[in-house]
Coordinates of N, CA and C and ligand atoms in Angstrom, one line a residue:
M249 N -61.5 -70.3 -12.0 CA -61.8 -68.7 -11.4 C -61.2 -67.7 -11.6
L250 N -62.1 -66.7 -12.4 CA -61.3 -65.5 -12.2 C -61.7 -64.1 -12.0
V251 N -60.3 -63.7 -11.5 CA -60.0 -62.2 -10.6 C -60.2 -61.0 -11.9
D252 N -61.1 -60.2 -11.6 CA -61.4 -58.7 -12.2 C -60.7 -57.7 -11.5
T253 N -59.3 -57.4 -12.1 CA -58.2 -56.9 -11.4 C -58.6 -55.3 -11.2
H254 N -59.8 -54.8 -11.9 CA -60.0 -53.7 -11.9 C -61.3 -52.8 -12.8
V255 N -62.7 -52.9 -11.7 CA -63.8 -53.0 -11.9 C -64.3 -51.9 -10.9
H256 N -65.2 -51.0 -11.3 CA -65.8 -50.0 -11.1 C -67.0 -50.0 -10.4
L257 N -67.3 -51.0 -9.5 CA -68.4 -51.4 -9.0 C -68.8 -50.1 -8.0
N258 N -68.0 -49.2 -7.5 CA -68.2 -47.8 -7.4 C -69.3 -46.8 -7.6
D259 N -68.7 -47.4 -9.7 CA -69.6 -46.3 -10.4 C -71.2 -46.6 -10.6
D260 N -72.1 -45.4 -10.4 CA -73.4 -45.1 -10.2 C -74.1 -46.2 -10.8
R261 N -73.3 -46.8 -12.2 CA -74.2 -47.9 -13.0 C -75.2 -48.8 -12.4
L262 N -73.2 -49.1 -11.5 CA -73.3 -50.6 -11.5 C -73.6 -50.7 -10.0
F263 N -73.6 -49.6 -9.1 CA -73.3 -49.8 -7.7 C -74.9 -49.7 -7.0
L264 N -75.4 -49.1 -7.7 CA -77.6 -48.8 -7.8 C -78.1 -50.5 -7.9
H265 N -77.1 -51.4 -8.6 CA -77.7 -53.1 -8.4 C -76.1 -54.3 -8.6
W266 N -75.1 -53.3 -7.6 CA -74.5 -54.1 -7.6 C -74.4 -55.4 -7.2
K267 N -75.1 -55.9 -5.9 CA -75.2 -57.3 -5.8 C -75.9 -58.3 -7.2
E268 N -76.5 -57.8 -7.8 CA -77.3 -58.6 -8.9 C -75.7 -58.5 -10.0
V269 N -74.9 -57.2 -10.2 CA -73.7 -57.3 -10.9 C -72.8 -58.7 -10.3
V270 N -72.4 -58.8 -8.8 CA -71.6 -59.8 -8.4 C -71.9 -61.2 -8.8
R271 N -73.6 -60.9 -8.5 CA -73.8 -62.2 -8.9 C -74.2 -63.2 -10.0
R272 N -74.3 -62.4 -11.2 CA -74.1 -62.7 -12.6 C -72.5 -63.2 -12.7
A273 N -71.8 -62.0 -12.2 CA -70.4 -62.6 -12.3 C -69.6 -64.0 -11.4
K274 N -70.4 -64.4 -10.9 CA -69.7 -65.2 -9.7 C -70.2 -66.9 -11.1
E275 N -71.9 -66.8 -11.3 CA -72.5 -67.3 -12.3 C -71.1 -67.7 -13.6
N276 N -70.6 -66.7 -13.6 CA -69.8 -66.7 -15.0 C -68.3 -67.5 -14.4
G277 N -68.1 -67.1 -13.8 CA -66.7 -67.9 -13.2 C -65.8 -66.8 -12.7
V278 N -65.8 -65.6 -12.5 CA -65.5 -64.4 -11.8 C -66.0 -64.4 -10.7
D279 N -65.0 -64.6 -9.1 CA -65.0 -64.8 -8.2 C -64.2 -63.9 -7.0
S280 N -63.4 -62.9 -7.6 CA -62.6 -61.8 -7.3 C -62.9 -60.7 -8.0
F281 N -62.8 -59.8 -7.1 CA -63.4 -58.6 -7.9 C -62.4 -57.0 -7.1
F282 N -61.6 -56.1 -7.7 CA -60.2 -55.6 -6.9 C -61.5 -54.4 -7.7
V283 N -62.1 -53.8 -6.6 CA -63.0 -52.4 -7.2 C -62.1 -51.2 -6.9
V284 N -61.8 -50.4 -8.0 CA -60.8 -49.1 -8.1 C -61.9 -48.0 -8.1
G285 N -60.9 -47.1 -6.7 CA -61.3 -46.1 -6.4 C -60.4 -45.0 -7.8
Y286 N -61.4 -43.3 -7.6 CA -60.8 -42.7 -9.0 C -61.2 -41.2 -8.3
D287 N -61.9 -40.8 -7.0 CA -61.9 -39.7 -6.2 C -62.2 -40.3 -4.5
W288 N -62.4 -39.5 -4.0 CA -62.7 -39.3 -2.4 C -64.3 -40.7 -2.4
E289 N -65.1 -40.1 -2.9 CA -66.6 -40.7 -2.5 C -65.9 -42.0 -3.2
S290 N -65.7 -42.3 -4.4 CA -65.7 -43.7 -5.4 C -64.6 -44.2 -4.1
S291 N -64.0 -43.9 -3.1 CA -62.8 -45.0 -3.1 C -63.3 -44.9 -1.3
E292 N -64.3 -44.4 -0.7 CA -65.3 -44.7 0.5 C -66.3 -45.9 -0.4
R293 N -66.9 -45.8 -1.3 CA -67.8 -47.2 -2.0 C -66.7 -48.2 -2.1
A294 N -66.1 -47.8 -3.0 CA -64.6 -49.6 -2.9 C -64.6 -49.8 -1.3
V295 N -64.5 -49.0 -0.3 CA -64.0 -50.3 1.0 C -64.9 -50.5 1.8
F296 N -66.2 -49.7 1.8 CA -67.9 -49.9 2.0 C -67.7 -51.6 1.2
L297 N -67.9 -51.7 0.0 CA -67.8 -53.0 -0.7 C -67.2 -54.2 -0.3
S298 N -65.8 -53.9 -0.6 CA -65.0 -54.9 0.0 C -65.4 -55.6 1.4
N299 N -66.4 -55.2 2.5 CA -66.9 -55.8 3.2 C -67.4 -56.7 3.3
H300 N -67.6 -57.1 1.6 CA -68.6 -58.8 1.3 C -67.3 -59.6 0.6
D301 N -67.5 -60.9 0.4 CA -66.7 -61.8 0.1 C -66.1 -61.6 -0.9
G302 N -64.7 -61.9 -1.5 CA -64.1 -62.0 -2.7 C -64.1 -60.5 -3.3
I303 N -64.5 -59.3 -2.5 CA -64.4 -57.8 -3.0 C -63.0 -57.1 -2.2
Y304 N -62.5 -56.8 -3.0 CA -61.2 -56.0 -2.2 C -61.2 -54.5 -2.8
S305 N -60.5 -54.0 -1.9 CA -60.8 -52.2 -2.6 C -58.9 -51.4 -2.7
I306 N -59.4 -50.7 -3.7 CA -58.0 -49.9 -4.1 C -58.7 -48.4 -3.9
I307 N -57.8 -47.6 -3.2 CA -58.2 -46.1 -3.2 C -57.0 -45.3 -3.8
G308 N -57.8 -43.8 -4.3 CA -57.1 -43.5 -5.2 C -57.4 -42.3 -5.8
V309 N -56.9 -41.2 -6.5 CA -57.4 -40.6 -7.2 C -56.9 -40.7 -8.5
H310 N -57.8 -40.2 -9.7 CA -57.5 -40.3 -10.9 C -57.1 -39.2 -11.7
P311 N -56.1 -39.3 -12.4 CA -55.6 -38.1 -12.8 C -56.8 -36.6 -13.3
H312 N -57.6 -37.3 -14.1 CA -58.8 -36.7 -14.5 C -59.4 -35.8 -13.2
D313 N -59.2 -36.1 -12.1 CA -59.6 -35.7 -11.4 C -58.6 -34.7 -10.5
S314 N -57.4 -34.8 -10.8 CA -56.5 -34.0 -9.4 C -56.7 -33.3 -9.8
S315 N -57.0 -32.0 -10.0 CA -57.5 -30.2 -10.0 C -58.8 -30.4 -9.4
N316 N -59.1 -30.5 -8.8 CA -60.3 -30.4 -7.5 C -60.2 -31.4 -6.4
F317 N -58.9 -31.8 -6.3 CA -58.3 -32.9 -5.1 C -57.5 -31.8 -4.1
E318 N -58.5 -31.9 -2.9 CA -56.9 -31.2 -1.5 C -56.2 -32.5 -1.0
L319 N -54.8 -32.6 -1.1 CA -54.3 -34.1 -0.6 C -54.5 -34.1 1.5
S320 N -54.8 -34.5 1.3 CA -55.1 -35.0 2.9 C -54.7 -36.3 3.5
M321 N -53.4 -37.2 3.3 CA -53.0 -37.9 3.5 C -53.8 -38.9 4.7
C322 N -53.9 -37.7 6.1 CA -53.9 -38.4 7.0 C -55.5 -39.4 6.8
D323 N -56.7 -38.4 5.9 CA -57.5 -39.3 6.3 C -57.8 -40.6 5.2
W324 N -56.7 -40.4 4.1 CA -56.6 -41.5 2.9 C -56.3 -42.4 4.4
R325 N -54.9 -42.4 4.8 CA -54.5 -43.5 5.5 C -56.3 -44.1 6.7
K326 N -56.8 -42.8 7.1 CA -57.9 -43.8 7.7 C -58.7 -44.7 7.3
L327 N -58.8 -44.6 5.9 CA -59.5 -45.2 5.1 C -59.4 -46.7 4.8
I328 N -58.1 -46.9 4.5 CA -57.7 -48.3 4.7 C -57.7 -49.3 5.6
N329 N -58.1 -50.1 5.0 CA -58.7 -51.4 6.3 C -57.8 -52.3 5.7
S330 N -58.6 -53.6 6.1 CA -57.7 -55.3 6.0 C -58.1 -55.4 4.4
K331 N -59.2 -55.4 3.9 CA -59.5 -55.5 3.0 C -58.5 -54.4 1.6
T332 N -58.3 -53.4 2.2 CA -57.5 -52.2 0.9 C -56.2 -53.1 0.3
I333 N -56.1 -52.9 -0.8 CA -54.9 -53.8 -1.6 C -53.8 -53.2 -2.2
G334 N -54.4 -51.9 -2.2 CA -53.4 -51.2 -3.6 C -53.7 -49.8 -3.6
I335 N -53.1 -49.0 -3.6 CA -53.3 -47.1 -4.2 C -53.9 -47.4 -5.9
G336 N -55.0 -46.6 -5.6 CA -55.3 -46.5 -7.0 C -56.5 -45.8 -7.8
E337 N -57.2 -45.5 -8.9 CA -56.3 -45.3 -9.6 C -55.6 -44.0 -9.9
I338 N -54.0 -44.3 -10.4 CA -53.5 -43.1 -10.2 C -52.7 -43.0 -11.7
G339 N -51.9 -41.9 -11.5 CA -51.3 -41.5 -13.1 C -51.4 -40.3 -13.2
L340 N -51.0 -40.3 -15.4 CA -51.5 -39.4 -15.7 C -52.0 -39.8 -16.9
D341 N -53.3 -38.9 -18.0 CA -53.7 -38.5 -18.7 C -53.9 -37.4 -19.9
Y342 N -52.7 -37.9 -20.6 CA -52.6 -36.2 -21.6 C -53.7 -36.7 -22.8
Y343 N -54.3 -37.4 -22.8 CA -55.1 -37.5 -24.1 C -56.6 -36.3 -24.0
K344 N -57.0 -36.3 -22.5 CA -58.6 -35.7 -22.4 C -58.3 -34.3 -21.8
L345 N -56.8 -34.8 -20.9 CA -56.2 -33.2 -20.0 C -57.5 -32.8 -19.2
Y346 N -58.5 -33.3 -18.8 CA -59.1 -32.7 -17.6 C -58.9 -32.1 -16.7
S347 N -57.5 -32.2 -16.1 CA -56.5 -31.8 -15.3 C -55.3 -31.2 -16.0
P348 N -54.9 -30.3 -15.5 CA -53.7 -29.7 -16.0 C -53.0 -30.6 -15.6
K349 N -51.1 -30.5 -16.4 CA -51.0 -31.7 -16.4 C -49.9 -31.0 -14.9
E350 N -49.8 -29.8 -14.5 CA -49.1 -30.3 -13.4 C -49.6 -30.6 -12.3
S351 N -51.3 -30.3 -12.1 CA -51.8 -31.4 -11.1 C -51.4 -32.5 -11.2
Q352 N -51.9 -32.9 -12.3 CA -51.8 -34.6 -12.2 C -50.6 -35.2 -12.2
K353 N -49.7 -34.4 -12.9 CA -48.4 -35.1 -11.6 C -47.9 -34.9 -10.7
K354 N -48.0 -33.9 -9.9 CA -48.0 -33.5 -8.2 C -48.9 -34.8 -7.8
V355 N -50.4 -35.2 -7.7 CA -51.1 -36.1 -7.4 C -50.4 -36.7 -7.7
F356 N -49.9 -37.6 -8.8 CA -49.4 -39.0 -8.9 C -48.3 -38.8 -7.8
S357 N -47.3 -37.9 -8.2 CA -46.2 -38.1 -6.9 C -46.8 -38.4 -5.7
E358 N -47.5 -37.4 -5.2 CA -47.3 -37.7 -3.9 C -48.7 -39.0 -3.7
F359 N -49.1 -39.9 -4.6 CA -49.5 -40.9 -4.2 C -49.0 -42.2 -4.3
I360 N -47.5 -42.1 -4.9 CA -46.4 -42.7 -5.0 C -46.4 -42.9 -3.6
Q361 N -45.9 -41.3 -2.9 CA -45.5 -41.6 -1.9 C -45.9 -42.3 -0.9
F362 N -47.5 -41.7 -0.6 CA -47.8 -42.4 -0.2 C -48.3 -43.2 0.2
A363 N -48.2 -44.6 -1.0 CA -48.2 -45.8 -1.2 C -46.8 -46.3 -0.6
K364 N -46.1 -45.7 -0.7 CA -44.8 -46.7 -0.5 C -44.9 -46.2 1.2
E365 N -45.3 -45.0 1.8 CA -45.5 -45.3 3.2 C -46.2 -46.4 3.8
V366 N -47.6 -46.8 3.4 CA -48.5 -47.7 3.8 C -48.4 -49.1 3.0
K367 N -47.2 -49.1 2.5 CA -46.8 -50.5 1.7 C -47.6 -50.9 1.0
L368 N -48.6 -50.3 0.2 CA -49.2 -51.2 -1.0 C -48.6 -50.8 -2.5
P369 N -49.6 -51.7 -3.3 CA -48.4 -51.4 -4.8 C -49.4 -50.5 -5.1
I370 N -49.1 -50.2 -6.5 CA -50.3 -49.1 -7.2 C -50.3 -49.5 -8.4
I371 N -51.7 -49.4 -8.8 CA -52.6 -49.3 -10.1 C -52.4 -48.0 -11.1
I372 N -52.2 -48.1 -12.0 CA -51.5 -47.0 -13.0 C -52.2 -46.6 -14.2
H373 N -52.9 -45.4 -14.4 CA -53.6 -45.1 -15.6 C -52.7 -44.2 -16.5
C374 N -52.4 -44.6 -17.6 CA -51.3 -43.7 -18.2 C -52.4 -43.8 -19.8
R375 N -52.2 -42.6 -20.4 CA -52.9 -42.2 -21.1 C -52.2 -41.1 -22.2
E376 N -51.3 -41.8 -23.2 CA -50.3 -40.6 -24.0 C -49.5 -39.4 -23.0
A377 N -48.9 -39.9 -22.1 CA -47.9 -39.2 -21.2 C -47.1 -40.4 -20.8
W378 N -46.5 -41.2 -21.7 CA -45.5 -42.2 -20.9 C -44.4 -41.6 -20.5
K379 N -43.8 -40.5 -21.4 CA -42.3 -40.2 -20.5 C -42.4 -39.5 -19.4
D380 N -43.3 -38.9 -19.0 CA -43.4 -38.0 -17.5 C -43.7 -39.2 -17.2
L381 N -45.0 -40.3 -17.7 CA -45.0 -41.2 -16.5 C -43.8 -41.9 -15.9
L382 N -43.1 -42.2 -16.5 CA -41.7 -43.0 -16.5 C -40.8 -42.1 -15.5
D383 N -40.8 -41.4 -15.9 CA -39.8 -39.9 -15.4 C -40.1 -39.8 -13.8
I384 N -41.6 -40.0 -13.1 CA -42.0 -39.6 -12.1 C -41.7 -41.0 -11.6
M385 N -42.4 -41.9 -12.0 CA -41.8 -43.2 -11.2 C -40.3 -43.6 -10.9
R386 N -39.6 -43.3 -12.0 CA -38.1 -43.5 -11.8 C -37.6 -42.5 -10.4
A387 N -38.5 -41.1 -10.3 CA -37.8 -40.2 -9.4 C -38.4 -40.6 -7.7
E388 N -39.5 -41.7 -8.0 CA -40.5 -41.8 -6.7 C -40.0 -42.9 -6.6
K389 N -38.9 -44.4 -7.3 CA -38.8 -45.1 -7.0 C -40.3 -46.3 -6.8
A390 N -40.9 -46.5 -7.8 CA -42.4 -46.9 -7.6 C -42.0 -48.9 -7.9
W391 N -40.7 -48.5 -8.0 CA -40.7 -50.6 -8.1 C -40.6 -50.6 -6.4
E392 N -40.5 -49.8 -5.6 CA -40.5 -50.7 -4.3 C -41.7 -50.7 -3.8
V393 N -43.0 -50.6 -4.4 CA -44.4 -51.3 -4.1 C -44.7 -52.0 -5.2
G394 N -44.4 -51.8 -6.7 CA -44.6 -52.4 -7.7 C -46.3 -52.3 -7.7
G395 N -47.1 -52.4 -8.7 CA -48.3 -53.1 -9.4 C -49.2 -53.3 -10.5
I396 N -49.8 -52.6 -11.1 CA -50.7 -53.0 -12.5 C -50.4 -51.7 -13.0
M397 N -50.0 -52.3 -14.3 CA -50.3 -51.2 -15.5 C -51.8 -51.2 -16.1
H398 N -53.0 -50.8 -15.5 CA -54.5 -50.8 -15.5 C -54.3 -50.7 -17.6
S399 N -55.5 -51.4 -18.1 CA -55.6 -51.7 -19.9 C -54.6 -50.6 -20.2
Y400 N -53.5 -51.5 -20.2 CA -51.9 -51.1 -20.5 C -52.6 -51.2 -22.5
S401 N -51.9 -49.4 -22.6 CA -51.8 -49.4 -23.8 C -50.5 -49.0 -24.4
G402 N -49.4 -49.2 -23.8 CA -48.1 -48.3 -23.9 C -47.0 -49.7 -24.7
S403 N -45.8 -49.5 -25.4 CA -45.6 -50.0 -26.4 C -44.6 -51.4 -25.8
Y404 N -44.1 -52.0 -26.4 CA -43.6 -53.7 -26.0 C -42.6 -53.2 -25.1
E405 N -41.4 -52.1 -25.8 CA -39.9 -51.8 -25.3 C -40.6 -50.5 -23.7
T406 N -42.0 -50.4 -23.6 CA -42.0 -49.2 -22.0 C -42.3 -50.5 -21.3
A407 N -43.0 -51.4 -22.0 CA -43.4 -52.8 -21.3 C -42.1 -53.3 -20.5
R408 N -40.9 -53.8 -21.6 CA -39.9 -54.2 -21.1 C -39.4 -53.8 -20.0
A409 N -38.8 -52.7 -19.5 CA -38.9 -51.8 -18.9 C -39.5 -51.8 -17.3
L410 N -40.4 -51.9 -17.9 CA -41.7 -51.8 -16.4 C -41.4 -53.4 -16.2
S411 N -41.5 -54.0 -16.5 CA -41.5 -55.3 -15.9 C -40.3 -55.2 -15.1
N412 N -39.3 -54.8 -15.1 CA -38.4 -54.7 -14.0 C -38.3 -54.2 -13.2
W413 N -39.7 -53.2 -13.1 CA -39.9 -52.2 -11.9 C -41.2 -53.6 -10.9
N414 N -41.3 -54.3 -11.3 CA -41.9 -55.4 -10.7 C -43.5 -54.7 -10.9
F415 N -43.9 -54.4 -11.8 CA -45.4 -54.4 -12.8 C -45.5 -55.7 -13.3
L416 N -47.2 -55.9 -13.2 CA -47.8 -56.3 -14.3 C -48.8 -55.5 -15.4
F417 N -48.6 -56.1 -16.8 CA -49.7 -55.8 -16.8 C -51.2 -56.5 -17.7
S418 N -52.3 -54.9 -17.3 CA -53.4 -55.5 -17.3 C -54.7 -55.6 -18.8
F419 N -54.8 -56.2 -19.0 CA -55.3 -56.3 -20.6 C -56.8 -56.1 -20.7
S420 N -57.9 -55.9 -21.3 CA -59.6 -55.6 -21.0 C -60.1 -55.7 -22.5
G421 N -61.4 -54.9 -22.4 CA -62.2 -55.6 -23.2 C -61.4 -54.9 -25.3
P422 N -60.3 -54.1 -25.4 CA -59.8 -53.5 -26.5 C -58.9 -54.2 -26.9
I423 N -58.7 -55.8 -26.5 CA -57.9 -56.4 -27.2 C -59.0 -57.8 -27.5
T424 N -59.8 -57.9 -27.6 CA -60.9 -58.3 -28.5 C -61.1 -57.2 -29.9
Y425 N -61.1 -56.4 -29.8 CA -61.7 -55.0 -30.7 C -60.9 -55.5 -32.4
P426 N -61.7 -55.3 -33.0 CA -61.1 -55.8 -34.6 C -60.0 -54.9 -35.1
N427 N -60.2 -53.9 -34.5 CA -58.9 -52.3 -34.9 C -57.7 -52.5 -34.3
A428 N -57.7 -53.4 -33.3 CA -56.5 -53.5 -31.9 C -55.8 -54.2 -32.8
K429 N -55.1 -54.4 -33.2 CA -54.3 -55.1 -33.9 C -52.6 -54.8 -33.2
N430 N -52.3 -53.4 -33.1 CA -50.8 -53.6 -32.7 C -50.8 -53.9 -31.3
L431 N -52.3 -53.8 -30.8 CA -52.6 -54.3 -29.3 C -51.9 -55.9 -28.9
R432 N -52.9 -56.2 -30.0 CA -52.4 -58.2 -30.0 C -51.1 -58.3 -30.1
E433 N -50.3 -57.4 -31.0 CA -48.8 -57.9 -31.2 C -48.1 -57.8 -30.0
T434 N -48.3 -56.5 -29.3 CA -47.6 -56.0 -28.0 C -48.5 -56.9 -27.0
L435 N -49.2 -57.6 -26.7 CA -49.5 -58.6 -25.8 C -48.8 -59.7 -26.2
K436 N -48.4 -59.8 -27.1 CA -48.0 -61.4 -28.0 C -46.7 -61.7 -27.2
L437 N -46.1 -60.5 -27.0 CA -44.5 -60.8 -27.0 C -44.3 -60.0 -25.0
I438 N -45.6 -59.8 -24.1 CA -45.2 -60.2 -23.0 C -45.2 -60.8 -22.7
P439 N -44.3 -61.6 -21.8 CA -44.5 -63.3 -21.4 C -45.9 -63.1 -20.6
L440 N -46.3 -64.8 -20.4 CA -47.6 -64.9 -19.4 C -47.3 -64.5 -17.7
D441 N -46.2 -64.4 -17.3 CA -46.3 -64.4 -16.1 C -46.2 -62.9 -15.6
L442 N -46.3 -62.3 -16.6 CA -46.7 -60.7 -16.1 C -47.7 -60.1 -16.5
I443 N -48.9 -60.9 -17.2 CA -50.0 -60.7 -17.6 C -51.5 -60.8 -16.3
V444 N -52.2 -59.5 -16.4 CA -53.6 -60.2 -15.6 C -54.4 -60.0 -16.8
I445 N -55.8 -59.6 -16.5 CA -56.9 -59.0 -17.2 C -58.2 -58.4 -15.8
E446 N -58.8 -57.4 -16.8 CA -59.6 -56.8 -15.9 C -61.0 -56.5 -17.0
T447 N -62.3 -55.9 -16.8 CA -63.2 -55.3 -17.4 C -63.1 -53.1 -17.3
D448 N -62.6 -53.3 -16.5 CA -62.5 -51.8 -16.5 C -64.1 -51.4 -15.9
A449 N -65.4 -52.2 -16.0 CA -66.7 -52.1 -16.2 C -66.7 -51.0 -15.1
P450 N -67.6 -50.0 -15.6 CA -68.7 -49.8 -16.3 C -68.2 -49.5 -18.1
Y451 N -66.5 -49.2 -18.3 CA -66.5 -48.6 -19.2 C -65.8 -49.9 -20.6
L452 N -65.9 -49.7 -21.3 CA -64.8 -50.9 -22.3 C -65.4 -52.3 -22.0
P453 N -66.7 -52.6 -22.6 CA -67.3 -53.5 -23.2 C -66.2 -54.9 -24.1
P454 N -66.4 -55.5 -24.0 CA -65.7 -56.9 -24.9 C -66.3 -57.0 -26.3
Q455 N -66.0 -56.8 -27.5 CA -66.5 -56.9 -28.8 C -67.7 -57.6 -28.3
P456 N -68.1 -58.4 -28.4 CA -69.6 -59.5 -28.3 C -70.5 -58.6 -27.7
Y457 N -70.1 -57.9 -26.6 CA -71.0 -56.6 -25.5 C -70.7 -55.4 -26.2
R458 N -70.3 -55.0 -27.1 CA -69.4 -53.5 -27.4 C -71.5 -52.4 -27.5
G459 N -71.6 -51.1 -26.9 CA -72.3 -50.4 -26.8 C -73.5 -50.7 -26.0
R460 N -73.0 -51.8 -25.0 CA -73.6 -52.3 -23.9 C -73.2 -51.4 -22.3
L461 N -73.8 -51.5 -21.4 CA -72.5 -51.3 -20.4 C -71.7 -52.6 -20.1
N462 N -71.2 -52.5 -19.5 CA -69.7 -53.2 -19.2 C -70.2 -53.7 -18.0
E463 N -70.1 -55.2 -17.7 CA -69.9 -55.5 -16.4 C -69.3 -57.0 -16.1
P464 N -68.7 -57.4 -14.8 CA -67.6 -58.2 -14.3 C -67.8 -59.5 -15.0
S465 N -69.2 -60.0 -15.1 CA -69.6 -61.1 -16.1 C -69.2 -61.4 -17.3
Y466 N -68.8 -60.0 -18.1 CA -67.6 -60.1 -19.8 C -66.5 -60.1 -19.7
L467 N -66.0 -60.5 -18.3 CA -64.4 -60.9 -17.9 C -64.6 -62.1 -18.8
P468 N -65.0 -63.3 -19.2 CA -64.3 -64.4 -19.7 C -64.2 -64.2 -20.9
E469 N -65.0 -63.1 -21.7 CA -64.5 -62.7 -23.3 C -62.8 -62.6 -23.8
I470 N -62.7 -61.7 -22.5 CA -61.1 -61.1 -22.7 C -60.1 -62.1 -22.4
A471 N -60.3 -63.1 -21.1 CA -59.5 -64.3 -20.6 C -59.7 -65.8 -22.1
K472 N -60.2 -65.4 -22.4 CA -60.8 -66.1 -23.8 C -59.4 -65.7 -24.9
K473 N -60.2 -64.7 -25.6 CA -59.8 -63.8 -26.5 C -57.5 -64.1 -26.2
I474 N -57.2 -64.2 -25.0 CA -55.5 -64.0 -24.3 C -55.4 -65.7 -24.8
C475 N -56.2 -66.2 -23.8 CA -55.9 -67.8 -24.4 C -55.6 -68.2 -25.6
E476 N -56.5 -67.6 -26.9 CA -56.3 -67.8 -28.3 C -54.7 -67.3 -28.3
L477 N -54.8 -66.1 -28.1 CA -53.3 -65.7 -28.5 C -52.4 -65.8 -27.7
K478 N -52.1 -66.4 -26.3 CA -51.5 -67.1 -26.2 C -51.1 -69.0 -26.6
N479 N -52.1 -69.0 -27.0 CA -51.8 -70.7 -27.1 C -51.8 -71.1 -25.5
V480 N -53.0 -71.4 -24.5 CA -53.0 -71.7 -22.9 C -54.3 -71.8 -23.0
E481 N -54.6 -73.1 -22.5 CA -55.8 -73.3 -21.9 C -56.4 -72.5 -20.8
L482 N -57.8 -72.7 -20.5 CA -58.4 -71.3 -19.9 C -57.9 -71.7 -18.1
E483 N -58.0 -73.3 -17.8 CA -58.0 -73.3 -16.5 C -56.1 -73.3 -16.3
R484 N -55.2 -73.4 -16.9 CA -54.1 -72.7 -16.8 C -53.8 -71.6 -16.8
F485 N -54.7 -70.7 -17.4 CA -54.2 -69.4 -17.4 C -54.7 -68.7 -16.4
S486 N -55.9 -69.3 -15.6 CA -56.5 -68.9 -14.4 C -55.8 -68.9 -13.2
E487 N -54.8 -69.9 -13.3 CA -54.0 -70.7 -12.1 C -52.8 -69.2 -12.3
I488 N -52.2 -69.1 -13.5 CA -51.2 -68.1 -14.0 C -51.7 -66.9 -12.7
L489 N -52.7 -66.7 -13.8 CA -53.3 -64.9 -13.0 C -52.7 -65.1 -11.5
K490 N -53.4 -65.8 -11.4 CA -53.2 -65.7 -8.9 C -52.2 -65.8 -9.2
N491 N -51.0 -66.6 -9.5 CA -50.2 -66.9 -8.8 C -49.5 -65.5 -9.6
N492 N -49.6 -64.9 -10.8 CA -48.9 -63.3 -11.0 C -49.3 -62.2 -10.0
L493 N -50.6 -62.3 -9.6 CA -51.5 -61.6 -8.3 C -50.9 -61.5 -7.3
R494 N -50.5 -62.9 -6.7 CA -50.0 -63.4 -5.4 C -48.4 -62.6 -5.5
R495 N -47.3 -62.6 -6.4 CA -46.2 -61.8 -6.4 C -46.5 -60.4 -6.2
V496 N -47.2 -59.9 -6.5 CA -47.4 -58.1 -6.1 C -48.0 -58.3 -5.3
F497 N -49.1 -59.3 -4.4 CA -50.5 -58.3 -3.7 C -50.4 -59.3 -2.4
G498 N -49.0 -59.8 -2.5 CA -48.9 -61.0 -1.7 C -50.3 -62.2 -1.0
D499 N -50.4 -63.1 0.0 CA -51.3 -64.4 -0.2 C -52.7 -63.8 -0.2
I500 N -53.6 -63.3 -0.8 CA -54.9 -62.1 -0.2 C -55.8 -63.0 -1.2
L501 N -55.8 -63.8 -2.4 CA -56.6 -64.5 -2.7 C -56.6 -66.2 -2.0
Ligands
LIG243 NI1 -60.6 -47.6 -14.6

């Protein structure tokens, strides 16, 4: 059975019929879901969804939303319940720059501090901001909580630095895309015991489903691709994934 470590069942497009989406995923061998928030409302929805079997919540503010965000960590703390397993998705995105760099950096730092207070791992989104990202993680001692580099797109060198900081690397739909040769080369170099998988649904559908809305039932396509690249059996791979997650998140699964 597989774990989708990053799925937005809280996005309107999936939330409207989330029970069917989860049922189809379970039929395809996906039995656990980390629902990731990106602002206050989506984080509340993640917590609501996590009242159900196999669903866990991750709460936080995406760099895109950092400029229209008022921090009151008191409220965020109240949102946490026994099935809140992480803080995210947080990070930096200089590719789209929907929020100014300064506000992205501020919100990212404050959420790392918060994660340390509540002792939860962090789920990181990074696009074209690796230097500033690593500087902030170093300054805030992000290794004290560790976490997941979501939909990893950095270099192998960056992965090596982060692997000493208690971070896992999550791969998603793009690993199946014909033009993603560099990403596959990076994946081949990263040891299996640092890898996890995700759909990031409703975004980034794997190759056979491109052009459609992504959903967690497509996760096995990503698993199959990685098994092929890493030359490992699917059953063994799913055991490795669970062990990797236990190292960072504890005995939740
Ligand atoms: Ni996401």
